[in-house]
Amino acid sequence: MLLRNTIANYVGQAYNTGCGIIVAPLYLLYVPPEEFGLIGLFLILNSTIYLLSSGLVPVLARQAAIFKVKGRAHADEFFNLLRGIEWLSVVLAVVTLAVCLVGADWFLNQWLKSDKLNQDVGIYSLQIMGFILATRWGISVYSSGLAGLERQVTLNQINVLFTTLRWPGGLALMASGLFGIMDFFTYQAIVSLLELALTAALFYRAIPARRRADQGDRVAAPEERVAFMTTIRNNLTFTLGTFYTVMAWAMLTQYDKILASRSMSLELYGYFAFAILVANGADRIAQPIGQAILPRLTIYVNEGDDERANALYSQATQFMAIASLSVAVIFAFFAQPVIFAVSGNSAMADGGAVFLAWFGLGSGILTLSSLLLILQNAYGHIRVHIHASTLSMVAQVPLITFIALHFQAYWIGIAWAAMRVLVFAITAPIVHLKFSGIPLSRWLLRDIGLPLLGAVIAGLACLAADRLMLQGDLNRWVVVAKVGVYSAFVITTAFAFSDEGRRMIARLMARTIRA
């Protein structure tokens, strides 16, 4: 099941990420640059609220994974926690919507640089974004429940369906020539509402029928109310800690991107947002592995099976390093060709290359840091992450603010990537000392170092080969082919350098010889 879930997560994540990257630039064919800037702002805000809402994910996913194993013995705690998280998501959704409704006028006129954008269009678009973002809280809750129950194939089918409706469907709407940007955001709101309804329905179908009838609004008996409050108290520290760290994480990873909207024109911000969308690929390409292993790692930890937990953690580290660090190397060495290959827009490629290089590198390091959080979540103790996030936030927010106000924008990316390296270097030894049976040196040098070494060697070889080729105004599809070959070579080399990769290659060769 773990392999099936990982494959399903990869297919779903690849489709969802690729769909956004490929389709987003095509909107420039049908909307003015400043309206494309609104779409770019929507991408950044959607990523931010997605990250914030993920604060509810580990809590419910962890309880769902335990409930899947223990069944009736854990049913009360699971359903009580589910009810509490549902109410919390409703409150957060209302707050999100209220902020966007009330603050849209100020944000458009006092924050954004949008002289060419119609006021009514801008305010309506920002307000309807609020409704879309509000639905994300509920979607994340029920998605995390499906993931914890290891129904990740179903979850990815939902994601693929609604990604198709959201991006290619929205593009078809705009391409018809009958609809404008306001209609586009209204359509996005309808799609999000449908996604929330379907995800909730499938989640409740996936859980046992034993207490499905209890999920109504009936008044609970006194002993059930005590059980409910006991469950909330038992999980309060972990829940608040997780949510706080995610809020801090959002400040660390999204604050700089929202701040950039203050210092750029809305037109230029659209190009910046697209570069960030591509850069996030270094993180998102490895997310499916983390999503797949968290429930299983939680089960091993709760069963006290340290040997299998350590083996799974080591394997996951190697595959996440292969995926994320290979992509980060490609972005760092070939940022301009990558953006041109996916967008076909030379101005976007030239303007966004420096952002892709640094933010892509930072995203690769961020993925490795997420492994440390996964390990802490499996044990239900995230105090190290809380302290690290707090100290990082205290240091990074004023630093990024100062750089944004006094230096060119690409220095934001440099500082952000440097902070990711520093935080990882400080927290990795502490987390491994407390939670992992794998020696830190072996984890860094073997599980991470070998794939990174392979990726860098392959990247430098591709860079040298690229310098020997004739440069000039290359056809987009030639650039696509070149980037594809370079990417395949870097990823394959990183895979071959890893222990797990060499083991898989050896098994494949042995089967071939026997055949």
Coordinates of C-alpha atoms in Angstrom, one line a residue:
M1 CA 0.0 0.0 0.0
L2 CA 2.9 2.4 0.8
L3 CA 4.3 2.0 -2.7
R4 CA 0.9 2.5 -4.3
N5 CA 0.2 5.6 -2.2
T6 CA 3.6 7.0 -3.1
I7 CA 3.1 6.4 -6.8
A8 CA -0.4 7.9 -6.6
N9 CA 1.0 10.9 -4.7
Y10 CA 3.7 11.4 -7.3
V11 CA 1.3 11.2 -10.3
G12 CA -1.1 13.6 -8.6
Q13 CA 1.5 16.0 -7.5
A14 CA 3.3 16.0 -10.9
Y15 CA 0.0 16.6 -12.7
N16 CA -1.1 19.3 -10.3
T17 CA 2.2 21.2 -10.3
G18 CA 2.8 20.7 -14.0
C19 CA -0.7 21.9 -14.8
G20 CA -0.3 25.1 -13.0
I21 CA 3.2 25.8 -14.4
I22 CA 2.2 25.0 -18.0
V23 CA -1.3 26.7 -18.0
A24 CA -0.5 29.8 -16.0
P25 CA 1.6 31.6 -18.7
L26 CA -1.1 31.0 -21.3
Y27 CA -3.5 33.4 -19.4
L28 CA -1.2 36.2 -20.7
L29 CA -2.7 35.5 -24.2
Y30 CA -6.2 36.5 -22.9
V31 CA -5.8 39.0 -20.1
P32 CA -3.8 42.3 -19.8
P33 CA -0.5 42.1 -17.8
E34 CA -2.0 43.7 -14.7
E35 CA -4.9 41.3 -14.6
F36 CA -2.3 38.5 -15.0
G37 CA -0.7 40.1 -11.9
L38 CA -3.9 39.4 -10.0
I39 CA -3.7 35.8 -11.1
G40 CA -0.1 35.8 -9.8
L41 CA -1.2 37.3 -6.5
F42 CA -3.9 34.6 -6.3
L43 CA -1.2 31.9 -6.7
I44 CA 0.8 33.4 -3.9
L45 CA -2.1 33.8 -1.5
N46 CA -3.4 30.4 -2.3
S47 CA 0.0 28.9 -1.5
T48 CA 0.0 30.8 1.7
I49 CA -3.4 29.7 2.9
Y50 CA -2.6 26.2 1.8
L51 CA 0.4 26.3 4.0
L52 CA -1.5 27.7 6.9
S53 CA -4.3 25.2 6.6
S54 CA -1.8 22.4 6.6
G55 CA -1.4 23.2 10.3
L56 CA -4.5 21.1 10.9
V57 CA -3.2 18.2 8.7
P58 CA -0.7 16.4 11.0
V59 CA -3.1 16.4 13.9
L60 CA -6.0 14.7 12.1
A61 CA -3.8 12.6 9.9
R62 CA -2.0 11.2 12.9
Q63 CA -5.2 10.3 14.7
A64 CA -6.7 8.8 11.6
A65 CA -3.7 6.6 11.1
I66 CA -3.9 5.4 14.7
F67 CA -7.7 4.9 14.4
K68 CA -7.1 2.8 11.2
V69 CA -5.0 0.4 13.2
K70 CA -6.7 0.4 16.6
G71 CA -10.3 0.7 15.4
R72 CA -13.0 0.8 18.1
A73 CA -10.4 1.3 20.8
H74 CA -9.5 4.7 19.4
A75 CA -12.9 5.7 17.9
D76 CA -14.0 8.1 20.6
E77 CA -10.8 10.1 20.5
F78 CA -10.7 10.2 16.7
F79 CA -14.3 11.4 16.3
N80 CA -14.1 13.9 19.1
L81 CA -10.9 15.4 17.6
L82 CA -12.5 15.5 14.2
R83 CA -15.5 17.4 15.5
G84 CA -13.2 20.0 17.2
I85 CA -11.0 20.5 14.1
E86 CA -14.1 20.9 11.9
W87 CA -15.4 23.7 14.2
L88 CA -11.9 25.3 14.2
S89 CA -11.8 25.3 10.4
V90 CA -15.2 27.0 10.2
V91 CA -14.0 29.8 12.5
L92 CA -10.8 30.3 10.5
A93 CA -12.7 30.3 7.2
V94 CA -15.0 33.0 8.5
V95 CA -12.1 35.1 9.6
T96 CA -10.3 34.7 6.3
L97 CA -13.4 35.7 4.3
A98 CA -14.1 38.7 6.6
V99 CA -10.5 40.0 6.3
C100 CA -10.7 39.8 2.5
L101 CA -14.1 41.5 2.3
V102 CA -13.2 44.3 4.6
G103 CA -9.6 44.8 3.5
A104 CA -9.9 44.5 -0.3
D105 CA -10.2 48.3 -1.0
W106 CA -7.2 49.2 1.2
F107 CA -5.0 46.4 -0.2
L108 CA -5.7 47.4 -3.7
N109 CA -5.2 51.2 -3.3
Q110 CA -2.6 51.3 -0.5
W111 CA -0.5 48.2 -1.0
L112 CA -0.6 47.1 -4.6
K113 CA 0.8 49.3 -7.5
S114 CA -2.0 48.9 -9.9
D115 CA -2.6 52.2 -11.7
K116 CA -3.9 50.5 -14.9
L117 CA -6.4 48.2 -13.1
N118 CA -10.1 49.0 -12.9
Q119 CA -11.0 49.6 -9.3
D120 CA -14.2 47.6 -9.4
V121 CA -12.4 44.7 -11.1
G122 CA -9.6 44.7 -8.5
I123 CA -11.9 44.9 -5.4
Y124 CA -14.3 42.2 -6.6
S125 CA -11.4 39.9 -7.5
L126 CA -9.7 40.3 -4.1
Q127 CA -13.0 39.7 -2.3
I128 CA -13.9 36.6 -4.2
M129 CA -10.3 35.4 -3.6
G130 CA -11.3 35.6 0.1
F131 CA -14.1 33.1 -0.5
I132 CA -11.8 30.7 -2.4
L133 CA -9.2 30.9 0.3
A134 CA -11.8 30.3 3.0
T135 CA -12.8 27.0 1.5
R136 CA -9.2 25.8 1.7
W137 CA -9.5 25.3 5.5
G138 CA -12.2 22.7 5.1
I139 CA -10.6 21.0 2.1
S140 CA -7.3 20.6 4.0
V141 CA -9.1 19.0 7.0
Y142 CA -10.9 16.3 5.0
S143 CA -7.9 15.8 2.7
S144 CA -5.7 15.1 5.7
G145 CA -8.3 12.6 7.0
L146 CA -8.2 10.7 3.7
A147 CA -4.4 10.7 3.8
G148 CA -4.3 9.4 7.4
L149 CA -6.7 6.6 6.4
E150 CA -4.3 5.8 3.6
R151 CA -6.9 6.6 0.9
Q152 CA -4.3 8.6 -1.0
V153 CA -5.3 7.2 -4.4
T154 CA -8.8 8.6 -3.8
L155 CA -7.3 11.9 -2.6
N156 CA -5.1 12.2 -5.7
Q157 CA -8.0 11.5 -8.0
I158 CA -9.9 14.4 -6.4
N159 CA -6.9 16.7 -6.7
V160 CA -6.4 15.8 -10.4
L161 CA -10.1 16.3 -11.2
F162 CA -10.3 19.8 -9.6
T163 CA -6.9 20.9 -10.8
T164 CA -8.2 20.1 -14.3
L165 CA -11.3 22.1 -13.7
R166 CA -9.4 25.0 -12.0
W167 CA -6.6 25.6 -14.5
P168 CA -7.3 24.1 -18.0
G169 CA -11.0 24.7 -17.3
G170 CA -10.4 28.4 -16.4
L171 CA -8.2 28.8 -19.4
A172 CA -10.9 27.5 -21.7
L173 CA -13.3 30.0 -20.0
M174 CA -11.0 32.9 -20.8
A175 CA -10.2 31.6 -24.3
S176 CA -13.8 31.7 -25.3
G177 CA -13.7 35.5 -25.3
L178 CA -17.0 35.7 -23.5
F179 CA -15.7 36.1 -19.9
G180 CA -13.3 38.4 -18.1
I181 CA -11.1 38.2 -15.1
M182 CA -14.1 38.7 -12.7
D183 CA -15.8 35.7 -14.2
F184 CA -12.6 33.8 -13.9
F185 CA -12.4 34.3 -10.1
T186 CA -16.2 33.5 -9.8
Y187 CA -15.6 30.3 -11.6
Q188 CA -12.7 29.5 -9.3
A189 CA -15.0 30.0 -6.3
I190 CA -17.5 27.5 -7.7
V191 CA -14.8 24.9 -8.3
S192 CA -13.5 25.3 -4.8
L193 CA -16.9 24.9 -3.2
L194 CA -17.5 21.7 -5.2
E195 CA -14.1 20.4 -4.2
L196 CA -14.9 21.0 -0.5
A197 CA -18.3 19.2 -0.8
L198 CA -16.8 16.1 -2.6
T199 CA -13.8 15.8 -0.4
A200 CA -16.0 15.9 2.8
A201 CA -18.4 13.3 1.3
L202 CA -15.6 10.9 0.3
F203 CA -13.9 11.3 3.7
Y204 CA -17.0 10.3 5.6
R205 CA -17.6 7.4 3.3
A206 CA -14.0 6.2 4.0
I207 CA -14.4 6.0 7.8
P208 CA -16.3 3.1 9.5
A209 CA -20.0 3.5 9.8
R210 CA -20.0 2.8 13.6
R211 CA -20.5 6.5 14.7
R212 CA -21.4 8.2 11.4
A213 CA -24.8 8.9 12.8
D214 CA -23.2 10.7 15.7
Q215 CA -21.8 13.4 13.5
G216 CA -25.0 15.4 13.5
D217 CA -25.7 18.4 15.7
R218 CA -27.5 16.5 18.4
V219 CA -26.7 17.4 22.1
A220 CA -24.2 15.0 23.4
A221 CA -24.7 13.2 26.7
P222 CA -22.8 14.5 29.7
E223 CA -20.3 11.7 29.6
E224 CA -19.7 12.3 25.9
R225 CA -19.1 16.0 26.6
V226 CA -16.5 15.0 29.1
A227 CA -14.9 12.7 26.7
F228 CA -14.9 15.4 24.0
M229 CA -13.2 17.9 26.3
T230 CA -10.8 15.3 27.5
T231 CA -9.8 14.5 23.9
I232 CA -9.3 18.2 23.2
R233 CA -7.2 18.7 26.3
N234 CA -5.1 15.6 25.5
N235 CA -4.4 16.9 22.0
L236 CA -4.3 20.7 22.7
T237 CA -0.6 21.0 23.2
F238 CA 0.2 19.1 20.0
T239 CA -2.5 20.9 18.0
L240 CA -1.6 24.4 19.1
G241 CA 2.1 23.6 18.7
T242 CA 1.6 22.3 15.2
F243 CA -0.6 25.2 14.2
Y244 CA 1.8 27.8 15.6
T245 CA 4.8 26.3 13.8
V246 CA 2.8 26.3 10.6
M247 CA 2.0 30.0 11.1
A248 CA 5.7 30.6 11.8
W249 CA 6.5 28.5 8.7
A250 CA 4.2 30.7 6.6
M251 CA 6.0 33.8 7.9
L252 CA 9.3 32.1 7.0
T253 CA 8.3 31.0 3.5
Q254 CA 5.6 33.3 2.3
Y255 CA 6.1 36.7 4.0
D256 CA 8.9 37.6 1.6
K257 CA 6.7 36.8 -1.4
I258 CA 3.8 38.9 -0.2
L259 CA 6.1 41.7 0.8
A260 CA 7.5 41.7 -2.8
S261 CA 4.0 42.8 -4.0
R262 CA 4.6 46.1 -2.3
S263 CA 7.8 46.9 -4.1
M264 CA 6.9 45.8 -7.7
S265 CA 4.3 46.8 -10.2
L266 CA 1.4 44.3 -10.4
E267 CA 2.5 43.5 -14.0
L268 CA 6.1 42.6 -12.8
Y269 CA 4.7 40.7 -9.8
G270 CA 2.9 38.3 -12.1
Y271 CA 6.2 37.3 -13.6
F272 CA 7.7 37.0 -10.1
A273 CA 4.8 34.8 -8.9
F274 CA 5.3 32.5 -11.8
A275 CA 9.0 32.1 -11.0
I276 CA 8.0 31.2 -7.5
L277 CA 5.4 28.7 -8.7
V278 CA 8.2 26.9 -10.7
A279 CA 10.6 27.2 -7.8
N280 CA 8.2 25.4 -5.5
G281 CA 8.6 22.4 -7.7
A282 CA 11.8 21.5 -5.8
D283 CA 9.6 21.2 -2.7
R284 CA 6.4 19.8 -4.1
I285 CA 8.1 17.1 -6.2
A286 CA 9.2 15.4 -2.9
Q287 CA 6.0 16.1 -0.9
P288 CA 4.3 12.9 -2.1
I289 CA 6.9 10.8 -0.3
G290 CA 6.3 12.7 3.0
Q291 CA 2.6 12.3 2.6
A292 CA 2.9 8.6 2.0
I293 CA 5.3 7.8 4.9
L294 CA 3.8 9.9 7.7
P295 CA 0.9 7.5 8.5
R296 CA 3.1 4.4 8.2
L297 CA 5.9 6.0 10.3
T298 CA 3.4 7.0 12.9
I299 CA 2.2 3.4 13.1
Y300 CA 5.7 2.0 13.5
V301 CA 6.5 4.5 16.2
N302 CA 3.3 3.8 18.1
E303 CA 4.1 0.0 17.9
G304 CA 7.6 0.6 19.2
D305 CA 9.1 -0.9 16.0
D306 CA 12.3 1.3 15.9
E307 CA 14.1 -0.8 13.3
R308 CA 11.4 -0.5 10.7
A309 CA 10.8 3.2 11.6
N310 CA 14.5 4.0 11.1
A311 CA 14.7 2.0 7.8
L312 CA 11.6 3.8 6.5
Y313 CA 13.0 7.2 7.5
S314 CA 16.3 6.5 5.8
Q315 CA 14.7 5.3 2.6
A316 CA 12.4 8.3 2.5
T317 CA 15.3 10.7 3.1
Q318 CA 17.2 9.3 0.2
F319 CA 14.3 9.5 -2.2
M320 CA 13.3 13.0 -1.1
A321 CA 17.0 14.1 -1.5
I322 CA 17.1 12.6 -5.0
A323 CA 13.9 14.4 -6.0
S324 CA 14.2 17.8 -4.4
L325 CA 18.0 18.3 -4.6
S326 CA 18.1 17.2 -8.2
V327 CA 15.4 19.7 -9.1
A328 CA 17.2 22.4 -7.0
V329 CA 20.4 21.8 -8.9
I330 CA 18.6 22.1 -12.2
F331 CA 17.0 25.3 -11.2
A332 CA 20.3 26.8 -9.9
F333 CA 22.2 25.9 -13.1
F334 CA 19.6 26.4 -15.8
A335 CA 17.0 28.8 -14.4
Q336 CA 16.5 30.9 -17.6
P337 CA 16.1 27.9 -19.9
V338 CA 13.7 26.2 -17.5
I339 CA 11.3 29.2 -17.3
F340 CA 11.5 29.7 -21.1
A341 CA 10.8 26.0 -21.7
V342 CA 7.7 26.0 -19.5
S343 CA 6.4 29.4 -20.5
G344 CA 7.6 30.2 -24.0
N345 CA 7.9 33.8 -22.8
S346 CA 11.4 35.2 -23.1
A347 CA 10.7 38.3 -21.0
M348 CA 9.3 36.2 -18.2
A349 CA 12.4 33.9 -18.4
D350 CA 14.9 36.8 -18.3
G351 CA 13.1 38.6 -15.4
G352 CA 12.4 35.5 -13.3
A353 CA 15.6 33.5 -13.7
V354 CA 17.4 34.9 -10.7
F355 CA 14.4 34.4 -8.5
L356 CA 14.0 30.8 -9.7
A357 CA 17.7 30.0 -9.0
W358 CA 17.7 31.2 -5.4
F359 CA 14.2 30.3 -4.4
G360 CA 14.5 26.9 -6.1
L361 CA 17.7 26.2 -4.1
G362 CA 16.0 27.3 -0.8
S363 CA 13.0 25.1 -1.6
G364 CA 15.2 22.1 -2.0
I365 CA 16.7 22.7 1.5
L366 CA 13.2 23.3 2.9
T367 CA 12.2 19.8 1.8
L368 CA 15.0 18.3 3.8
S369 CA 13.8 20.3 6.8
S370 CA 10.3 18.9 6.3
L371 CA 11.8 15.4 7.0
L372 CA 12.7 16.6 10.5
L373 CA 9.1 17.8 11.0
I374 CA 7.7 14.5 9.8
L375 CA 9.9 12.6 12.3
Q376 CA 8.7 14.8 15.1
N377 CA 5.0 14.5 14.0
A378 CA 5.3 10.7 14.1
Y379 CA 6.3 10.9 17.7
G380 CA 3.8 13.6 18.5
H381 CA 6.4 16.0 19.9
I382 CA 7.3 19.1 17.9
R383 CA 8.8 21.3 20.5
V384 CA 12.2 21.5 18.7
H385 CA 10.4 22.6 15.5
I386 CA 8.4 25.2 17.5
H387 CA 11.6 26.7 19.0
A388 CA 13.5 26.6 15.7
S389 CA 10.6 28.3 13.8
T390 CA 10.2 31.0 16.4
L391 CA 13.9 31.9 16.4
S392 CA 14.0 31.8 12.6
M393 CA 11.0 34.1 12.4
V394 CA 12.5 36.6 14.8
A395 CA 15.7 36.7 12.8
Q396 CA 14.3 36.4 9.3
V397 CA 11.3 38.8 9.2
P398 CA 13.3 42.0 10.0
L399 CA 16.2 40.8 7.8
I400 CA 13.9 40.3 4.8
T401 CA 12.0 43.5 5.4
F402 CA 15.3 45.5 5.5
I403 CA 16.6 43.8 2.4
A404 CA 13.3 44.4 0.5
L405 CA 13.4 48.1 1.4
H406 CA 17.1 48.8 0.7
F407 CA 18.3 46.3 -1.9
Q408 CA 17.3 44.8 -5.2
A409 CA 14.7 42.1 -5.1
Y410 CA 16.9 39.2 -5.9
W411 CA 18.7 39.7 -2.6
I412 CA 15.5 38.5 -0.9
G413 CA 16.0 35.1 -2.6
I414 CA 19.6 34.9 -1.6
A415 CA 18.8 35.7 2.1
W416 CA 15.9 33.3 2.1
A417 CA 18.0 30.4 0.8
A418 CA 20.8 31.2 3.2
M419 CA 18.3 31.1 6.1
R420 CA 17.0 27.7 5.0
V421 CA 20.6 26.3 5.1
L422 CA 21.3 27.8 8.5
V423 CA 18.0 26.6 10.1
F424 CA 18.6 23.0 8.7
A425 CA 22.2 23.0 10.0
I426 CA 21.0 23.9 13.5
T427 CA 17.9 21.7 13.9
A428 CA 19.0 18.5 12.3
P429 CA 21.5 17.5 15.0
I430 CA 19.0 18.3 17.8
V431 CA 16.1 16.3 16.2
H432 CA 18.3 13.3 15.4
L433 CA 19.6 13.2 19.0
K434 CA 16.1 13.2 20.4
F435 CA 14.1 11.0 18.0
S436 CA 16.2 9.1 15.5
G437 CA 18.2 6.0 15.9
I438 CA 20.2 6.8 12.7
P439 CA 23.6 8.5 13.4
L440 CA 23.5 12.1 12.2
S441 CA 26.7 11.7 10.2
R442 CA 25.4 8.7 8.3
W443 CA 22.1 10.4 7.6
L444 CA 23.8 13.6 6.3
L445 CA 26.7 11.9 4.4
R446 CA 25.0 8.8 3.0
D447 CA 21.2 9.5 2.8
I448 CA 21.6 13.1 1.7
G449 CA 25.2 13.6 0.7
L450 CA 25.5 10.9 -1.9
P451 CA 22.4 11.9 -3.9
L452 CA 23.5 15.6 -3.7
L453 CA 27.0 14.7 -4.9
G454 CA 25.6 12.9 -7.9
A455 CA 23.2 15.7 -8.8
V456 CA 26.0 18.4 -8.6
I457 CA 28.4 16.3 -10.6
A458 CA 25.8 15.7 -13.3
G459 CA 24.7 19.4 -13.2
L460 CA 28.3 20.6 -13.7
A461 CA 28.7 18.1 -16.6
C462 CA 25.5 19.5 -18.2
L463 CA 26.7 23.0 -17.7
A464 CA 30.0 22.3 -19.3
A465 CA 28.3 20.6 -22.3
D466 CA 25.9 23.6 -22.6
R467 CA 28.8 26.0 -22.8
L468 CA 30.2 24.0 -25.8
M469 CA 26.9 24.2 -27.7
L470 CA 26.0 27.0 -30.1
Q471 CA 24.1 29.7 -28.3
G472 CA 21.6 32.0 -29.8
D473 CA 17.8 32.4 -30.4
L474 CA 16.9 28.8 -29.9
N475 CA 13.5 27.4 -30.7
R476 CA 11.4 26.8 -27.6
W477 CA 11.0 23.1 -28.3
V478 CA 14.8 22.8 -28.7
V479 CA 15.1 24.4 -25.2
V480 CA 12.4 22.0 -23.9
A481 CA 14.4 19.0 -25.2
K482 CA 17.6 20.3 -23.8
V483 CA 16.1 20.9 -20.3
G484 CA 14.5 17.5 -20.4
V485 CA 17.7 15.7 -21.2
Y486 CA 19.7 17.6 -18.6
S487 CA 17.0 17.0 -16.0
A488 CA 16.9 13.2 -16.7
F489 CA 20.6 13.0 -16.5
V490 CA 20.8 14.9 -13.2
I491 CA 18.0 12.9 -11.5
T492 CA 19.3 9.5 -12.9
T493 CA 22.9 10.3 -11.6
A494 CA 21.6 11.3 -8.2
F495 CA 19.6 8.1 -8.1
A496 CA 22.6 5.9 -9.0
F497 CA 24.7 7.6 -6.3
S498 CA 22.2 6.8 -3.6
D499 CA 22.3 3.5 -1.6
E500 CA 18.7 2.7 -2.3
G501 CA 19.2 3.5 -6.0
R502 CA 22.2 1.2 -6.3
R503 CA 20.3 -1.6 -4.5
M504 CA 17.4 -1.3 -6.9
I505 CA 19.7 -1.3 -9.9
A506 CA 21.5 -4.4 -8.6
R507 CA 18.2 -6.2 -8.1
L508 CA 17.1 -5.3 -11.6
M509 CA 20.4 -6.5 -13.1
A510 CA 20.2 -9.8 -11.1
R511 CA 16.7 -10.4 -12.4
T512 CA 17.8 -9.6 -16.0
I513 CA 20.8 -12.0 -15.7
R514 CA 18.5 -14.8 -14.3
A515 CA 16.0 -14.3 -17.1

